Amino acid sequence: TQLLEQSPQFLSIQEGENLTVYCNSSSVFSSLQWYRQEPGEGPVLLVTVVTGGEVKKLKRLTFQFGDARKDSSLHITAAQPGDTGLYLCAGARRGNKLVFGAGTILRVKS
Amino acid sequence: GAGVSQSPSNKVTEKGKDVELRCDPISGHTALYWYRQSLGQGLEFLIYFQGNSAPDKSGLPSDRFSAERTGGSVSTLTIQRTQQEDSAVYLCASSRTASSYNSPLHFGNGTRLTVT
């Protein structure tokens, strides 16, 4: 059983389209992180959200942490081929052990 | 180097053999993690070291897996009597402190292990 459920598992869209990736759990997290991973490389941190209801923007990426700190979303506006990759959410609980979701594979076609 | 370094980058081994995977964390980082990633999947936690504290081994899948961290720096993950289901990418990450909130994980590029 996955502690963090990500959806969709796979997303293939055209350049310029918008998309949203979801990360849901029945557990409360003290913070939640989003990572992006490209083939052959390790994940790279995009953002950390801490406060319930928090919204952070990183250029065309908008991250939101749910009010109850159990879920999060990543919205990409006007996707570009360079956004292609595996997007992972990770939640921090007691003990500082990060728990990762299964990831969303995003493919943006030009 | 400036980042987390893992070696080897690729390892092919025969079923039943032992393998050692090495991780050099970022200098000064006190926390070190090992994760396992199957093809295109999320990360499965294996083990976590923080300073001189006893490691959190709760994610190790069997007693064939062990890890050590010498001198609070380099870590080695050992898999004994490898099985085909051990085939995966093994990722190491380090962070400056134990807190993931203000001390994000920095990952290496992983070791791709293939057991034939």
PDB file of C-alpha atoms in Angstrom:
ATOM      1  CA  THR A   1       0.000   0.000   0.000  1.00  0.00           C
ATOM      2  CA  GLN A   2       1.414   3.325  -1.107  1.00  0.00           C
ATOM      3  CA  LEU A   3       1.372   5.944   1.638  1.00  0.00           C
ATOM      4  CA  LEU A   4       1.368   8.702  -0.982  1.00  0.00           C
ATOM      5  CA  GLU A   5      -0.797   8.156  -4.057  1.00  0.00           C
ATOM      6  CA  GLN A   6       0.123  10.085  -7.170  1.00  0.00           C
ATOM      7  CA  SER A   7      -2.130  10.556 -10.162  1.00  0.00           C
ATOM      8  CA  PRO A   8      -2.060  10.248 -13.041  1.00  0.00           C
ATOM      9  CA  GLN A   9       0.702   7.668 -13.376  1.00  0.00           C
ATOM     10  CA  PHE A  10       1.443   8.753 -16.923  1.00  0.00           C
ATOM     11  CA  LEU A  11       0.599  11.898 -18.857  1.00  0.00           C
ATOM     12  CA  SER A  12       1.337  12.630 -22.493  1.00  0.00           C
ATOM     13  CA  ILE A  13       0.382  16.098 -23.719  1.00  0.00           C
ATOM     14  CA  GLN A  14       1.136  18.577 -26.477  1.00  0.00           C
ATOM     15  CA  GLU A  15       3.385  21.569 -25.963  1.00  0.00           C
ATOM     16  CA  GLY A  16       1.410  24.529 -24.684  1.00  0.00           C
ATOM     17  CA  GLU A  17      -1.200  22.539 -22.767  1.00  0.00           C
ATOM     18  CA  ASN A  18      -1.785  22.843 -19.040  1.00  0.00           C
ATOM     19  CA  LEU A  19      -1.704  19.922 -16.623  1.00  0.00           C
ATOM     20  CA  THR A  20      -2.136  19.063 -12.966  1.00  0.00           C
ATOM     21  CA  VAL A  21      -0.520  16.238 -11.013  1.00  0.00           C
ATOM     22  CA  TYR A  22      -1.980  15.149  -7.691  1.00  0.00           C
ATOM     23  CA  CYS A  23      -0.412  13.686  -4.571  1.00  0.00           C
ATOM     24  CA  ASN A  24      -2.833  12.335  -1.969  1.00  0.00           C
ATOM     25  CA  SER A  25      -2.594  10.614   1.387  1.00  0.00           C
ATOM     26  CA  SER A  26      -4.704   9.783   4.408  1.00  0.00           C
ATOM     27  CA  SER A  27      -1.757  10.810   6.599  1.00  0.00           C
ATOM     28  CA  VAL A  28      -0.689  14.246   7.735  1.00  0.00           C
ATOM     29  CA  PHE A  29       2.781  15.402   6.788  1.00  0.00           C
ATOM     30  CA  SER A  30       4.894  18.086   8.414  1.00  0.00           C
ATOM     31  CA  SER A  31       6.106  19.098   4.970  1.00  0.00           C
ATOM     32  CA  LEU A  32       5.854  17.908   1.416  1.00  0.00           C
ATOM     33  CA  GLN A  33       8.399  18.118  -1.359  1.00  0.00           C
ATOM     34  CA  TRP A  34       8.213  17.802  -5.128  1.00  0.00           C
ATOM     35  CA  TYR A  35      11.121  16.412  -7.111  1.00  0.00           C
ATOM     36  CA  ARG A  36      11.748  16.051 -10.830  1.00  0.00           C
ATOM     37  CA  GLN A  37      13.874  13.246 -12.207  1.00  0.00           C
ATOM     38  CA  GLU A  38      15.337  12.812 -15.680  1.00  0.00           C
ATOM     39  CA  PRO A  39      16.550   9.469 -17.083  1.00  0.00           C
ATOM     40  CA  GLY A  40      19.894   8.380 -15.676  1.00  0.00           C
ATOM     41  CA  GLU A  41      19.922  11.029 -12.990  1.00  0.00           C
ATOM     42  CA  GLY A  42      18.795  11.350  -9.408  1.00  0.00           C
ATOM     43  CA  PRO A  43      15.714  13.372  -8.419  1.00  0.00           C
ATOM     44  CA  VAL A  44      16.192  17.111  -8.032  1.00  0.00           C
ATOM     45  CA  LEU A  45      14.171  19.133  -5.541  1.00  0.00           C
ATOM     46  CA  LEU A  46      11.694  21.604  -7.041  1.00  0.00           C
ATOM     47  CA  VAL A  47       9.927  22.933  -3.954  1.00  0.00           C
ATOM     48  CA  THR A  48       9.079  22.304  -0.313  1.00  0.00           C
ATOM     49  CA  VAL A  49       5.681  23.270   1.103  1.00  0.00           C
ATOM     50  CA  VAL A  50       5.151  23.415   4.835  1.00  0.00           C
ATOM     51  CA  THR A  51       1.993  25.334   5.754  1.00  0.00           C
ATOM     52  CA  GLY A  52      -1.508  24.026   5.093  1.00  0.00           C
ATOM     53  CA  GLY A  53      -3.017  25.943   2.181  1.00  0.00           C
ATOM     54  CA  GLU A  54       0.382  27.195   1.049  1.00  0.00           C
ATOM     55  CA  VAL A  55       0.836  28.021  -2.628  1.00  0.00           C
ATOM     56  CA  LYS A  56       4.268  28.373  -4.202  1.00  0.00           C
ATOM     57  CA  LYS A  57       5.087  29.363  -7.741  1.00  0.00           C
ATOM     58  CA  LEU A  58       8.204  28.483  -9.677  1.00  0.00           C
ATOM     59  CA  LYS A  59       7.951  30.103 -13.108  1.00  0.00           C
ATOM     60  CA  ARG A  60       5.227  28.087 -14.884  1.00  0.00           C
ATOM     61  CA  LEU A  61       4.882  25.600 -12.020  1.00  0.00           C
ATOM     62  CA  THR A  62       2.395  26.159  -9.190  1.00  0.00           C
ATOM     63  CA  PHE A  63       2.489  23.963  -6.094  1.00  0.00           C
ATOM     64  CA  GLN A  64      -0.259  23.788  -3.499  1.00  0.00           C
ATOM     65  CA  PHE A  65      -0.346  22.086  -0.104  1.00  0.00           C
ATOM     66  CA  GLY A  66      -3.771  21.047   1.127  1.00  0.00           C
ATOM     67  CA  ASP A  67      -5.297  22.766   4.127  1.00  0.00           C
ATOM     68  CA  ALA A  68      -5.085  19.555   6.155  1.00  0.00           C
ATOM     69  CA  ARG A  69      -1.521  18.869   4.975  1.00  0.00           C
ATOM     70  CA  LYS A  70      -2.545  15.505   3.543  1.00  0.00           C
ATOM     71  CA  ASP A  71      -2.408  16.300  -0.154  1.00  0.00           C
ATOM     72  CA  SER A  72      -0.673  18.443  -2.713  1.00  0.00           C
ATOM     73  CA  SER A  73      -0.887  19.363  -6.357  1.00  0.00           C
ATOM     74  CA  LEU A  74       1.488  20.510  -9.050  1.00  0.00           C
ATOM     75  CA  HIS A  75       0.094  22.574 -11.911  1.00  0.00           C
ATOM     76  CA  ILE A  76       2.138  23.328 -15.008  1.00  0.00           C
ATOM     77  CA  THR A  77       1.021  26.092 -17.330  1.00  0.00           C
ATOM     78  CA  ALA A  78       1.892  26.011 -21.039  1.00  0.00           C
ATOM     79  CA  ALA A  79       3.990  22.849 -20.781  1.00  0.00           C
ATOM     80  CA  GLN A  80       7.201  22.660 -22.768  1.00  0.00           C
ATOM     81  CA  PRO A  81       9.223  19.635 -23.954  1.00  0.00           C
ATOM     82  CA  GLY A  82      11.822  20.504 -21.327  1.00  0.00           C
ATOM     83  CA  ASP A  83       9.241  19.726 -18.634  1.00  0.00           C
ATOM     84  CA  THR A  84       9.358  16.049 -19.622  1.00  0.00           C
ATOM     85  CA  GLY A  85      10.394  13.823 -16.741  1.00  0.00           C
ATOM     86  CA  LEU A  86       9.282  11.870 -13.700  1.00  0.00           C
ATOM     87  CA  TYR A  87       7.640  14.010 -11.033  1.00  0.00           C
ATOM     88  CA  LEU A  88       7.767  12.676  -7.490  1.00  0.00           C
ATOM     89  CA  CYS A  89       6.109  13.930  -4.355  1.00  0.00           C
ATOM     90  CA  ALA A  90       7.624  13.104  -0.977  1.00  0.00           C
ATOM     91  CA  GLY A  91       6.181  13.604   2.477  1.00  0.00           C
ATOM     92  CA  ALA A  92       8.101  14.119   5.697  1.00  0.00           C
ATOM     93  CA  ARG A  93       6.805  12.637   8.921  1.00  0.00           C
ATOM     94  CA  ARG A  94       8.290  12.018  12.337  1.00  0.00           C
ATOM     95  CA  GLY A  95      11.827  10.711  12.143  1.00  0.00           C
ATOM     96  CA  ASN A  96      12.559  12.812   9.083  1.00  0.00           C
ATOM     97  CA  LYS A  97      12.293   9.805   6.797  1.00  0.00           C
ATOM     98  CA  LEU A  98      10.930  10.975   3.478  1.00  0.00           C
ATOM     99  CA  VAL A  99       8.218   8.787   1.954  1.00  0.00           C
ATOM    100  CA  PHE A 100       7.901   9.003  -1.816  1.00  0.00           C
ATOM    101  CA  GLY A 101       4.954   8.523  -4.110  1.00  0.00           C
ATOM    102  CA  ALA A 102       5.214   6.250  -7.158  1.00  0.00           C
ATOM    103  CA  GLY A 103       5.627   9.229  -9.467  1.00  0.00           C
ATOM    104  CA  THR A 104       3.996  10.711 -12.535  1.00  0.00           C
ATOM    105  CA  ILE A 105       5.738  10.296 -15.874  1.00  0.00           C
ATOM    106  CA  LEU A 106       5.167  13.425 -17.947  1.00  0.00           C
ATOM    107  CA  ARG A 107       5.868  13.543 -21.656  1.00  0.00           C
ATOM    108  CA  VAL A 108       5.438  16.838 -23.487  1.00  0.00           C
ATOM    109  CA  LYS A 109       5.414  16.529 -27.248  1.00  0.00           C
ATOM    110  CA  SER A 110       6.485  19.372 -29.519  1.00  0.00           C
TER     111      SER A 110
ATOM    112  CA  GLY B   1      33.176  16.866  -5.819  1.00  0.00           C
ATOM    113  CA  ALA B   2      30.277  19.192  -5.279  1.00  0.00           C
ATOM    114  CA  GLY B   3      27.544  16.577  -5.441  1.00  0.00           C
ATOM    115  CA  VAL B   4      26.726  13.104  -4.173  1.00  0.00           C
ATOM    116  CA  SER B   5      28.858  10.534  -5.943  1.00  0.00           C
ATOM    117  CA  GLN B   6      27.865   6.907  -6.407  1.00  0.00           C
ATOM    118  CA  SER B   7      29.874   4.029  -7.794  1.00  0.00           C
ATOM    119  CA  PRO B   8      29.716   2.018  -9.849  1.00  0.00           C
ATOM    120  CA  SER B   9      27.162   3.644 -12.130  1.00  0.00           C
ATOM    121  CA  ASN B  10      26.261   0.248 -13.550  1.00  0.00           C
ATOM    122  CA  LYS B  11      26.730  -3.237 -12.131  1.00  0.00           C
ATOM    123  CA  VAL B  12      25.818  -6.539 -13.734  1.00  0.00           C
ATOM    124  CA  THR B  13      26.154  -9.560 -11.517  1.00  0.00           C
ATOM    125  CA  GLU B  14      25.164 -13.191 -11.508  1.00  0.00           C
ATOM    126  CA  LYS B  15      22.459 -14.460  -9.234  1.00  0.00           C
ATOM    127  CA  GLY B  16      23.922 -15.555  -5.917  1.00  0.00           C
ATOM    128  CA  LYS B  17      26.900 -13.192  -5.971  1.00  0.00           C
ATOM    129  CA  ASP B  18      27.454 -10.429  -3.427  1.00  0.00           C
ATOM    130  CA  VAL B  19      27.659  -6.777  -4.493  1.00  0.00           C
ATOM    131  CA  GLU B  20      28.815  -3.573  -2.818  1.00  0.00           C
ATOM    132  CA  LEU B  21      27.523  -0.170  -3.799  1.00  0.00           C
ATOM    133  CA  ARG B  22      29.322   2.960  -2.671  1.00  0.00           C
ATOM    134  CA  CYS B  23      28.086   6.450  -1.860  1.00  0.00           C
ATOM    135  CA  ASP B  24      30.172   9.572  -1.227  1.00  0.00           C
ATOM    136  CA  PRO B  25      27.868  12.222   0.256  1.00  0.00           C
ATOM    137  CA  ILE B  26      28.336  15.967   0.066  1.00  0.00           C
ATOM    138  CA  SER B  27      31.010  17.038   2.509  1.00  0.00           C
ATOM    139  CA  GLY B  28      29.537  18.166   5.825  1.00  0.00           C
ATOM    140  CA  HIS B  29      26.162  16.505   5.290  1.00  0.00           C
ATOM    141  CA  THR B  30      25.237  14.567   8.396  1.00  0.00           C
ATOM    142  CA  ALA B  31      22.256  12.645   7.029  1.00  0.00           C
ATOM    143  CA  LEU B  32      22.535   9.904   4.401  1.00  0.00           C
ATOM    144  CA  TYR B  33      19.769   7.866   2.820  1.00  0.00           C
ATOM    145  CA  TRP B  34      19.576   4.843   0.536  1.00  0.00           C
ATOM    146  CA  TYR B  35      16.555   4.341  -1.713  1.00  0.00           C
ATOM    147  CA  ARG B  36      15.715   1.747  -4.344  1.00  0.00           C
ATOM    148  CA  GLN B  37      13.876   2.592  -7.546  1.00  0.00           C
ATOM    149  CA  SER B  38      12.391   0.084  -9.943  1.00  0.00           C
ATOM    150  CA  LEU B  39      11.992   1.055 -13.591  1.00  0.00           C
ATOM    151  CA  GLY B  40       9.956   4.249 -13.870  1.00  0.00           C
ATOM    152  CA  GLN B  41       8.673   3.910 -10.320  1.00  0.00           C
ATOM    153  CA  GLY B  42       8.860   5.854  -7.106  1.00  0.00           C
ATOM    154  CA  LEU B  43      11.537   5.509  -4.478  1.00  0.00           C
ATOM    155  CA  GLU B  44      11.485   2.768  -1.863  1.00  0.00           C
ATOM    156  CA  PHE B  45      13.214   3.762   1.390  1.00  0.00           C
ATOM    157  CA  LEU B  46      15.927   1.356   2.500  1.00  0.00           C
ATOM    158  CA  ILE B  47      18.039   2.856   5.295  1.00  0.00           C
ATOM    159  CA  TYR B  48      18.841   6.225   6.895  1.00  0.00           C
ATOM    160  CA  PHE B  49      21.960   7.368   8.768  1.00  0.00           C
ATOM    161  CA  GLN B  50      22.025  10.519  10.901  1.00  0.00           C
ATOM    162  CA  GLY B  51      25.265  11.496  12.577  1.00  0.00           C
ATOM    163  CA  ASN B  52      26.303   9.017  15.243  1.00  0.00           C
ATOM    164  CA  SER B  53      22.778   7.784  15.897  1.00  0.00           C
ATOM    165  CA  ALA B  54      21.766   4.196  15.251  1.00  0.00           C
ATOM    166  CA  PRO B  55      20.642   3.899  11.621  1.00  0.00           C
ATOM    167  CA  ASP B  56      16.994   3.472  10.709  1.00  0.00           C
ATOM    168  CA  LYS B  57      17.038   0.112   8.941  1.00  0.00           C
ATOM    169  CA  SER B  58      13.279  -0.266   8.744  1.00  0.00           C
ATOM    170  CA  GLY B  59      13.203  -0.284   4.940  1.00  0.00           C
ATOM    171  CA  LEU B  60      15.713  -3.054   4.280  1.00  0.00           C
ATOM    172  CA  PRO B  61      13.740  -5.768   2.448  1.00  0.00           C
ATOM    173  CA  SER B  62      15.631  -8.772   3.836  1.00  0.00           C
ATOM    174  CA  ASP B  63      18.653  -9.742   5.907  1.00  0.00           C
ATOM    175  CA  ARG B  64      20.629 -10.044   2.662  1.00  0.00           C
ATOM    176  CA  PHE B  65      20.786  -6.250   2.662  1.00  0.00           C
ATOM    177  CA  SER B  66      23.092  -4.304   4.958  1.00  0.00           C
ATOM    178  CA  ALA B  67      24.721  -0.902   4.991  1.00  0.00           C
ATOM    179  CA  GLU B  68      27.361   0.913   6.913  1.00  0.00           C
ATOM    180  CA  ARG B  69      28.635   4.434   7.084  1.00  0.00           C
ATOM    181  CA  THR B  70      32.243   4.836   8.090  1.00  0.00           C
ATOM    182  CA  GLY B  71      33.467   7.965   9.832  1.00  0.00           C
ATOM    183  CA  GLY B  72      30.189   9.694   9.220  1.00  0.00           C
ATOM    184  CA  SER B  73      30.978  10.044   5.531  1.00  0.00           C
ATOM    185  CA  VAL B  74      31.196   7.298   2.905  1.00  0.00           C
ATOM    186  CA  SER B  75      28.500   4.644   2.938  1.00  0.00           C
ATOM    187  CA  THR B  76      28.434   1.160   1.462  1.00  0.00           C
ATOM    188  CA  LEU B  77      25.279  -0.819   0.707  1.00  0.00           C
ATOM    189  CA  THR B  78      25.924  -4.557   0.517  1.00  0.00           C
ATOM    190  CA  ILE B  79      23.585  -7.093  -1.012  1.00  0.00           C
ATOM    191  CA  GLN B  80      24.472 -10.700  -0.349  1.00  0.00           C
ATOM    192  CA  ARG B  81      23.396 -13.655  -2.496  1.00  0.00           C
ATOM    193  CA  THR B  82      21.750 -11.378  -5.043  1.00  0.00           C
ATOM    194  CA  GLN B  83      18.412 -12.358  -6.563  1.00  0.00           C
ATOM    195  CA  GLN B  84      16.841 -11.212  -9.832  1.00  0.00           C
ATOM    196  CA  GLU B  85      14.251  -9.182  -7.919  1.00  0.00           C
ATOM    197  CA  ASP B  86      17.112  -7.089  -6.532  1.00  0.00           C
ATOM    198  CA  SER B  87      17.587  -5.569  -9.994  1.00  0.00           C
ATOM    199  CA  ALA B  88      16.865  -1.845  -9.679  1.00  0.00           C
ATOM    200  CA  VAL B  89      18.511   1.555  -9.451  1.00  0.00           C
ATOM    201  CA  TYR B  90      19.931   2.187  -6.002  1.00  0.00           C
ATOM    202  CA  LEU B  91      19.959   5.875  -5.119  1.00  0.00           C
ATOM    203  CA  CYS B  92      21.893   7.541  -2.357  1.00  0.00           C
ATOM    204  CA  ALA B  93      21.035  10.976  -0.995  1.00  0.00           C
ATOM    205  CA  SER B  94      22.480  13.244   1.649  1.00  0.00           C
ATOM    206  CA  SER B  95      21.207  16.293   3.486  1.00  0.00           C
ATOM    207  CA  ARG B  96      22.858  18.890   5.660  1.00  0.00           C
ATOM    208  CA  THR B  97      20.837  18.041   8.741  1.00  0.00           C
ATOM    209  CA  ALA B  98      18.150  15.593   9.743  1.00  0.00           C
ATOM    210  CA  SER B  99      15.349  18.029   9.023  1.00  0.00           C
ATOM    211  CA  SER B 100      13.883  17.610   5.568  1.00  0.00           C
ATOM    212  CA  TYR B 101      12.009  20.901   5.819  1.00  0.00           C
ATOM    213  CA  ASN B 102      14.973  23.215   5.547  1.00  0.00           C
ATOM    214  CA  SER B 103      17.536  20.661   4.461  1.00  0.00           C
ATOM    215  CA  PRO B 104      16.474  18.996   1.208  1.00  0.00           C
ATOM    216  CA  LEU B 105      17.881  15.764  -0.112  1.00  0.00           C
ATOM    217  CA  HIS B 106      20.650  15.853  -2.694  1.00  0.00           C
ATOM    218  CA  PHE B 107      20.680  12.687  -4.762  1.00  0.00           C
ATOM    219  CA  GLY B 108      23.436  10.928  -6.612  1.00  0.00           C
ATOM    220  CA  ASN B 109      22.824   9.535 -10.083  1.00  0.00           C
ATOM    221  CA  GLY B 110      22.392   6.039  -8.732  1.00  0.00           C
ATOM    222  CA  THR B 111      23.813   2.601  -9.379  1.00  0.00           C
ATOM    223  CA  ARG B 112      21.870   0.502 -11.858  1.00  0.00           C
ATOM    224  CA  LEU B 113      22.082  -3.086 -10.641  1.00  0.00           C
ATOM    225  CA  THR B 114      21.192  -5.941 -12.981  1.00  0.00           C
ATOM    226  CA  VAL B 115      21.130  -9.475 -11.631  1.00  0.00           C
ATOM    227  CA  THR B 116      21.227 -12.114 -14.354  1.00  0.00           C
TER     228      THR B 116
END
